[in-house]
mmCIF file of C-alpha atoms in Angstrom:
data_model
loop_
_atom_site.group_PDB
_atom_site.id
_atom_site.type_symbol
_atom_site.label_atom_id
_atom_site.label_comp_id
_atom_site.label_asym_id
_atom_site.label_seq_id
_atom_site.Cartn_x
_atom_site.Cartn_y
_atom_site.Cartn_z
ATOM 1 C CA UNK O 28 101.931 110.726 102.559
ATOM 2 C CA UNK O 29 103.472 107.620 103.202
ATOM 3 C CA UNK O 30 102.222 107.052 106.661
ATOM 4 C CA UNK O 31 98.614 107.569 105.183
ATOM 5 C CA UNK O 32 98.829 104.911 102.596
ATOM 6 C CA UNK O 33 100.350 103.039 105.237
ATOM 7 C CA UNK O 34 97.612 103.235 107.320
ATOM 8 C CA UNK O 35 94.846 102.178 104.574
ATOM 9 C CA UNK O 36 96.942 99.473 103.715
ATOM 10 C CA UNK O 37 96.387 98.509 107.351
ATOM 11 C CA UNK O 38 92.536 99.034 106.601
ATOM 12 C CA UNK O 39 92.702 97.117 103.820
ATOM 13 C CA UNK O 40 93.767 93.869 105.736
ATOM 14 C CA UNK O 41 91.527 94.792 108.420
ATOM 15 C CA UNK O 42 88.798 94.449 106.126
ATOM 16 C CA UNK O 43 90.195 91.133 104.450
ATOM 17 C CA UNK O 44 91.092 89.466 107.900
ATOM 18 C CA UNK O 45 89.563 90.904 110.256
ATOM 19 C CA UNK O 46 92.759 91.101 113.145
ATOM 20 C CA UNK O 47 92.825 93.410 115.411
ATOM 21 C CA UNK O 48 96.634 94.043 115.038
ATOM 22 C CA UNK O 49 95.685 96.110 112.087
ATOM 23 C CA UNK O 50 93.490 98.867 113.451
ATOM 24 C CA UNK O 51 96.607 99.036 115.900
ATOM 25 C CA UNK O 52 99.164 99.684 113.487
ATOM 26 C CA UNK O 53 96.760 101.982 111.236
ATOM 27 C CA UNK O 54 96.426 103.911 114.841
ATOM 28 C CA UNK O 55 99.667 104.098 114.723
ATOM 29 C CA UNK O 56 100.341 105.252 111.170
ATOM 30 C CA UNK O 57 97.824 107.913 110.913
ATOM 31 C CA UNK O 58 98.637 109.720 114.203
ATOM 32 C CA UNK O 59 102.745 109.237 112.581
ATOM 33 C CA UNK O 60 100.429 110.892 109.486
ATOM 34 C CA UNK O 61 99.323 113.816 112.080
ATOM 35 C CA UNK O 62 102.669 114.446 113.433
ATOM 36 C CA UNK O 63 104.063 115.986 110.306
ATOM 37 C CA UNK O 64 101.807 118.584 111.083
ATOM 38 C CA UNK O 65 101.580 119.653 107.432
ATOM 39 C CA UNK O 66 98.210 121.540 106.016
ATOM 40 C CA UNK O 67 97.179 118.917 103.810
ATOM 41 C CA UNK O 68 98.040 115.696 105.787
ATOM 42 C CA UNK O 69 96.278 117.207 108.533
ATOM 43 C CA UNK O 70 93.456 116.952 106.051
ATOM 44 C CA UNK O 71 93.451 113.764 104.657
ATOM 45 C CA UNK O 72 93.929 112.159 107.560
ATOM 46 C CA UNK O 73 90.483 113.678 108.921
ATOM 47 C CA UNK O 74 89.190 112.479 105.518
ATOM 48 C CA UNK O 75 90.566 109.183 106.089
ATOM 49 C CA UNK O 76 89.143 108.925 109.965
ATOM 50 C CA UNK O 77 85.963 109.768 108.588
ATOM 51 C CA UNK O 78 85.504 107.296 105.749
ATOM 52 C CA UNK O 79 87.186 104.437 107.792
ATOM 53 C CA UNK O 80 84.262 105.434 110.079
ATOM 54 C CA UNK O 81 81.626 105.012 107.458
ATOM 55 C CA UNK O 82 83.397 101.936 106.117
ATOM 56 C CA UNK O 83 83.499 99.978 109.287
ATOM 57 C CA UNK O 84 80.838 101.129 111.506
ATOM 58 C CA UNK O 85 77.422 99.847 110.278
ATOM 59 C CA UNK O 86 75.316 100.841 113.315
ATOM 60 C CA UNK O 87 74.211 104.550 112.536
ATOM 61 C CA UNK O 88 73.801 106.071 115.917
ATOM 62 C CA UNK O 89 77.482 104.904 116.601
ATOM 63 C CA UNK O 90 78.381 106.256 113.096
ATOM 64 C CA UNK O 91 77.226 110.048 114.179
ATOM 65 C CA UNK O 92 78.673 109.976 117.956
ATOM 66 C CA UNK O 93 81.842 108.569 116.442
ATOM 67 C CA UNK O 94 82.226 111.173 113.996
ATOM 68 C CA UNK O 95 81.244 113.912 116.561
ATOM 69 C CA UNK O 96 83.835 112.872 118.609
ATOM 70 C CA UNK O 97 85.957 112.957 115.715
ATOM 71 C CA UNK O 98 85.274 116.182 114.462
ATOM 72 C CA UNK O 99 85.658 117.550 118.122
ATOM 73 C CA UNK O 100 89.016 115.968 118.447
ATOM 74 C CA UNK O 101 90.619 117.467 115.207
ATOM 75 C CA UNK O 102 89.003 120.975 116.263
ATOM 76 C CA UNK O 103 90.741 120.738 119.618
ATOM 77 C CA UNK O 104 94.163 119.526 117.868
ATOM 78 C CA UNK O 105 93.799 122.903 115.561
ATOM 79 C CA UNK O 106 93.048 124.905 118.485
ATOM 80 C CA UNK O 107 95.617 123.872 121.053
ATOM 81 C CA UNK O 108 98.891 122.145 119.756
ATOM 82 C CA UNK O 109 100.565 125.373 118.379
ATOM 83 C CA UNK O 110 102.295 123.913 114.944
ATOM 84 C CA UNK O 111 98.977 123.157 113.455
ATOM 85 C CA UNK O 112 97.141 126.378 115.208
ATOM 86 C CA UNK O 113 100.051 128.100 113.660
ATOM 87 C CA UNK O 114 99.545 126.917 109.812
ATOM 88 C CA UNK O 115 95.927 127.170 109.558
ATOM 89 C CA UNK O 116 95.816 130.734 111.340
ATOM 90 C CA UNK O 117 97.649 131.817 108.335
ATOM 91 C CA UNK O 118 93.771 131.890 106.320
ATOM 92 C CA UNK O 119 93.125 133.940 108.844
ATOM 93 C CA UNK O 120 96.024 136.386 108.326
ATOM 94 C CA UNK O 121 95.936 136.716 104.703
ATOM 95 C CA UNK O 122 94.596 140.577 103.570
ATOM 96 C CA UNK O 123 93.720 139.453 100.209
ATOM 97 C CA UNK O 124 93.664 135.962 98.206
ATOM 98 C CA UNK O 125 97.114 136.073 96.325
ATOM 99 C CA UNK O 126 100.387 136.922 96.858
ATOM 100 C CA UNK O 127 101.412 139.486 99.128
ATOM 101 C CA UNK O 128 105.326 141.025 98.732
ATOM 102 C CA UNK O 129 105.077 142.116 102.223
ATOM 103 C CA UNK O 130 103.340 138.854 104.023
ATOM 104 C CA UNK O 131 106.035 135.748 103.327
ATOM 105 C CA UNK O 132 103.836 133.479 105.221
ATOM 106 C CA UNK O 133 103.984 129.903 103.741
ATOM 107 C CA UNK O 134 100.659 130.300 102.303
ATOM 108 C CA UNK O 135 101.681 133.752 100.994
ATOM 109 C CA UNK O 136 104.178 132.446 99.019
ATOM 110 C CA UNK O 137 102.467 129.274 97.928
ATOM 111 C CA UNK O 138 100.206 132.032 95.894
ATOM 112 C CA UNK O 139 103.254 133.727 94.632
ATOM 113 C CA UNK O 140 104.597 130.355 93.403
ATOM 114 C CA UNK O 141 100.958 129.943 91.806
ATOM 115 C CA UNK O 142 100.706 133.534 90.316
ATOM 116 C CA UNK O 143 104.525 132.973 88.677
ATOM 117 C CA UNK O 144 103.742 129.410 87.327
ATOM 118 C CA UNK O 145 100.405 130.744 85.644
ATOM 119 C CA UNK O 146 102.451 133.621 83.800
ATOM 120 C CA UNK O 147 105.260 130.757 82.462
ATOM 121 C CA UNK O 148 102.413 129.072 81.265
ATOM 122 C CA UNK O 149 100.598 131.510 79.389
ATOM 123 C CA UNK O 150 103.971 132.611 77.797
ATOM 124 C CA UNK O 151 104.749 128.912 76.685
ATOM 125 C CA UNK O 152 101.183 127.426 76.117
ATOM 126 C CA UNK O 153 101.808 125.060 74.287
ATOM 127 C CA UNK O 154 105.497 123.105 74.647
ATOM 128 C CA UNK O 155 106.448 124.423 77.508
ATOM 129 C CA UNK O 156 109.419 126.011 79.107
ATOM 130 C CA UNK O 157 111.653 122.052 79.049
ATOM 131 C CA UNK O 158 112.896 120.048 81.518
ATOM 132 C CA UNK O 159 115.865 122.447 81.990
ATOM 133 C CA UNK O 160 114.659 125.527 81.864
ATOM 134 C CA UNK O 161 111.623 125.733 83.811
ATOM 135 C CA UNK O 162 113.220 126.636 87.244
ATOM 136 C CA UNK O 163 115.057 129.946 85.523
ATOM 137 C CA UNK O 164 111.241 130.894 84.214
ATOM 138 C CA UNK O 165 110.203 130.982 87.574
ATOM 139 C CA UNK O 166 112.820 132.481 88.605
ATOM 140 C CA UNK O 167 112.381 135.464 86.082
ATOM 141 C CA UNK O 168 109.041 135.765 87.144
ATOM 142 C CA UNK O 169 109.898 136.142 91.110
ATOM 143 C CA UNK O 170 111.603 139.109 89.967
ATOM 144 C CA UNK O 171 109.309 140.790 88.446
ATOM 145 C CA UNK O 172 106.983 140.252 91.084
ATOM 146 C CA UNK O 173 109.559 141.163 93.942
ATOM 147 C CA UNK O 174 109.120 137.955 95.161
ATOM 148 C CA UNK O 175 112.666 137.974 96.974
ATOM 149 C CA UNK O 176 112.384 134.245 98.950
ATOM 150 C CA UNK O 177 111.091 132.748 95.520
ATOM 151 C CA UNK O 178 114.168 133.987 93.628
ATOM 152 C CA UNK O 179 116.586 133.654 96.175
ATOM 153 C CA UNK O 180 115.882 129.888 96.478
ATOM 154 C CA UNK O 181 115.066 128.826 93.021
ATOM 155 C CA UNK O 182 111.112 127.872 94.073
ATOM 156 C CA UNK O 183 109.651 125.172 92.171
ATOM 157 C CA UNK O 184 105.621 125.592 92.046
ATOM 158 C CA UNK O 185 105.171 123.453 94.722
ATOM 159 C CA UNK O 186 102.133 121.916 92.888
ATOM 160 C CA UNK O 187 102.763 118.721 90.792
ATOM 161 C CA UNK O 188 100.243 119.849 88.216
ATOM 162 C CA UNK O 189 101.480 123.567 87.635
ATOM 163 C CA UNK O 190 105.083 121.898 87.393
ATOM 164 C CA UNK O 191 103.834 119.456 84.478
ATOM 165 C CA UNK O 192 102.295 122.350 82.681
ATOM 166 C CA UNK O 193 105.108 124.400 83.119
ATOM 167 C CA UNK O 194 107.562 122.020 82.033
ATOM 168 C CA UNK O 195 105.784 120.814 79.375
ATOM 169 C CA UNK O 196 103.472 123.183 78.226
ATOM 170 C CA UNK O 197 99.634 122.164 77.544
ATOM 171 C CA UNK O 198 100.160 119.121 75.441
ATOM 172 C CA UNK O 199 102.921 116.917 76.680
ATOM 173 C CA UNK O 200 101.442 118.753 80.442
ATOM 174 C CA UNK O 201 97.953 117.110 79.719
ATOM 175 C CA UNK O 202 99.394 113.162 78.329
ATOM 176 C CA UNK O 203 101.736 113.188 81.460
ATOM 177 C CA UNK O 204 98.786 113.875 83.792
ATOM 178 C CA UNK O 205 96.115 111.564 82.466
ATOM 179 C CA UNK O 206 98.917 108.878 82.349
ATOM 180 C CA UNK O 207 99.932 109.621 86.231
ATOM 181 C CA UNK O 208 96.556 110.025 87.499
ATOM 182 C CA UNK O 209 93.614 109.209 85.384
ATOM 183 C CA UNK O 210 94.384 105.975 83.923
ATOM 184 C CA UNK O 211 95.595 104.454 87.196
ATOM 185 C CA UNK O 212 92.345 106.045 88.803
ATOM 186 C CA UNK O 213 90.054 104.264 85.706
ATOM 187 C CA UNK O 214 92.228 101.217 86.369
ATOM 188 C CA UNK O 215 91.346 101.635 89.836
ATOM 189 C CA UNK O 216 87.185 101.849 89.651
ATOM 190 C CA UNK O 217 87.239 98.998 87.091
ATOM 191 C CA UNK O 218 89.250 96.530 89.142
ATOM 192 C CA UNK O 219 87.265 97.815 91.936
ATOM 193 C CA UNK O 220 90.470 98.029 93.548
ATOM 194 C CA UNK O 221 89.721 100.372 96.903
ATOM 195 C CA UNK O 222 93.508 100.202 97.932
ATOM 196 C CA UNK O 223 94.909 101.293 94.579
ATOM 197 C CA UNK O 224 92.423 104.184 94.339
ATOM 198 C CA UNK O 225 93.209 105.161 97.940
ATOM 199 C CA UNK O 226 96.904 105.438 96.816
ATOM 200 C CA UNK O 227 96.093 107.700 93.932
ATOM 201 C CA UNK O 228 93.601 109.317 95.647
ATOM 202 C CA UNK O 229 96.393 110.376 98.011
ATOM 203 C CA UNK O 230 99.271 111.003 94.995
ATOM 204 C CA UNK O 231 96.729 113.291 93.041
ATOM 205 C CA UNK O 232 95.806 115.217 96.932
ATOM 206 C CA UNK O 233 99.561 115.773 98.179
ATOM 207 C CA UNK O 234 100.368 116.749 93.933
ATOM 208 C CA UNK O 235 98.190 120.223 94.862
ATOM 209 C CA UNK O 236 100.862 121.333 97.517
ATOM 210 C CA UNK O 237 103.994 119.748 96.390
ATOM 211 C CA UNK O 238 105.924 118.434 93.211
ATOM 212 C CA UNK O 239 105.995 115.371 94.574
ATOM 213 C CA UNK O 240 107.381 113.465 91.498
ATOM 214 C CA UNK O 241 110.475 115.940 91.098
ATOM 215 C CA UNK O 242 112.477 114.597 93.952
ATOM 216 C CA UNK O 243 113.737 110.917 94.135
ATOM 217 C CA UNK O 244 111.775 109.594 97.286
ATOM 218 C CA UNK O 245 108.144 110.636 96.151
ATOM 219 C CA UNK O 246 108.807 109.442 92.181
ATOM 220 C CA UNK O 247 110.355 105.972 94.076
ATOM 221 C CA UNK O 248 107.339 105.748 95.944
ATOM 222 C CA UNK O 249 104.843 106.843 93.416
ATOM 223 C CA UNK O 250 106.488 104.332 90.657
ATOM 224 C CA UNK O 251 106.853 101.393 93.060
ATOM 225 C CA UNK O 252 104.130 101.056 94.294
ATOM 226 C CA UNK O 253 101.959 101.853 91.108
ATOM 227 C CA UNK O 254 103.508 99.225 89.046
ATOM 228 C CA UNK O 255 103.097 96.607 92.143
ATOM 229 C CA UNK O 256 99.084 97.415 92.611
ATOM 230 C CA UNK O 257 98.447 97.563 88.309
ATOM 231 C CA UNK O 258 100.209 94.234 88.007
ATOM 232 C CA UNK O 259 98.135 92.568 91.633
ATOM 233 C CA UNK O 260 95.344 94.093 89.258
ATOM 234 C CA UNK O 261 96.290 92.729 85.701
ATOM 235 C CA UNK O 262 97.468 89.370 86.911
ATOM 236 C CA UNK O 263 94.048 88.778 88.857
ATOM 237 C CA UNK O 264 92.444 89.757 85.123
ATOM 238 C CA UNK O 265 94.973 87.094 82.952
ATOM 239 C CA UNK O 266 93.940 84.420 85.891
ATOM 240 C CA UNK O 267 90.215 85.404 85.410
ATOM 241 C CA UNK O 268 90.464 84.795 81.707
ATOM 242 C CA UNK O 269 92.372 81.534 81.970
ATOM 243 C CA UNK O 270 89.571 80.491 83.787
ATOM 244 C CA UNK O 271 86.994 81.447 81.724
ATOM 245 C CA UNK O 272 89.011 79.864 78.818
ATOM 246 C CA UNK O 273 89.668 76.952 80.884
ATOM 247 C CA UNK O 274 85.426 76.643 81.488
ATOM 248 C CA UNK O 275 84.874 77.086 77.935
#
């Protein structure tokens, strides 16, 4: 996560100033991206290749051999470097779509986390289980499903949005989600701020496989760097208007 926005920040420059030293260090960032090997990094950084492809590359012959190449690449990565062949034959071994007791694959369990979130839900629609008691929910849950790993280790959903919900049920779950994601994402398209909606773009992707905001390095990063693009974005609005004003 951070080595992708890391890498679009290198874009970004790129873009602006046009030095070579940034596509060198986004290189560098999005194959530091790759190395996590994680299921949806793996992901977004194709996404990423690709529309730094479309961005950059105005000729479209080169556009369509580049991302051939591209596409060929990842394919071979999934196919021969073990870690990532590993995690994405898991689709592959799955009997049904949900969880299985006797299958305690990662993606297995990510449905039992899923299916036991859902239930806490529907039993507290509305408020919510609290900020205190949402982990023992769960954990009553991976009981009566005989999911042993989830109870044993006190699983969180492992989805940001699930987590909100469960915590705070449908209405303080819905407020806390438009204020995350939605405003900074209107923000965003009105600013016409590509780097800020990159971020959030990246924030609201990771959010559907982790609770990112739960643990003190992805609510540092998520708060930092929010507050630094809304305020590039609302100063560059005050100076606009001063000069307007200053016309007038």
């Amino acid at each position: 996560m951070y080595n992708l926005f890391a890498f679009w920040v290198c874009i970004n420059f790129f873009i602006k100033k046009s030095k070579k030293i940034y596509l060198f260090l986004a290189l560098f960032f999005i194959i530091s991206a790759l190395l996590t090997s994680a299921r949806i990094i793996f992901i977004l950084s194709f996404l990423s290749i690709v529309t730094t492809i479309l961005i950059l590359i105005k000729s479209n012959k080169i556009r369509v051999v580049t991302l051939l190449f591209t596409s060929l690449v990842s394919i071979s990565i999934l196919v021969t470097i073990p870690s990532f062949k590993q995690k994405f034959n898991q689709f592959l071994e799955l009997e049904k779509i949900g969880f299985d007791r006797n299958n305690y694959s990662s993606l297995s369990s990510r449905f039992g986390k899923i299916e036991a979130s859902l239930e806490v839900i529907k039993n507290n629609l509305w408020f919510g289980t609290g900020t205190g008691d949402n982990i023992d929910e769960l954990v009553k849950e991976y009981r009566e499903m005989k999911f042993v790993m989830g109870y044993k280790y006190r699983y969180n959903p492992h989805n940001q949005y699930l987590d909100n919900m469960v915590r705070n049920g449908l209405i303080g779950g819905s407020i806390t989600l438009i204020v995350i994601y939605i405003l900074p994402i209107v923000v965003s398209f009105r600013r016409k701020d590509f780097l800020m909606l990159t971020f959030i773009l990246i924030i609201c992707s990771v959010s559907l496989t982790e609770s990112i905001l739960n643990v003190q390095k992805g609510i540092t990063f998520y708060v930092f760097f929010v507050i630094l693009l809304l305020h590039k974005n609302f100063q560059k609005g005050s100076n606009l208007s001063n000069k307007i004003h200053d016309t007038i």
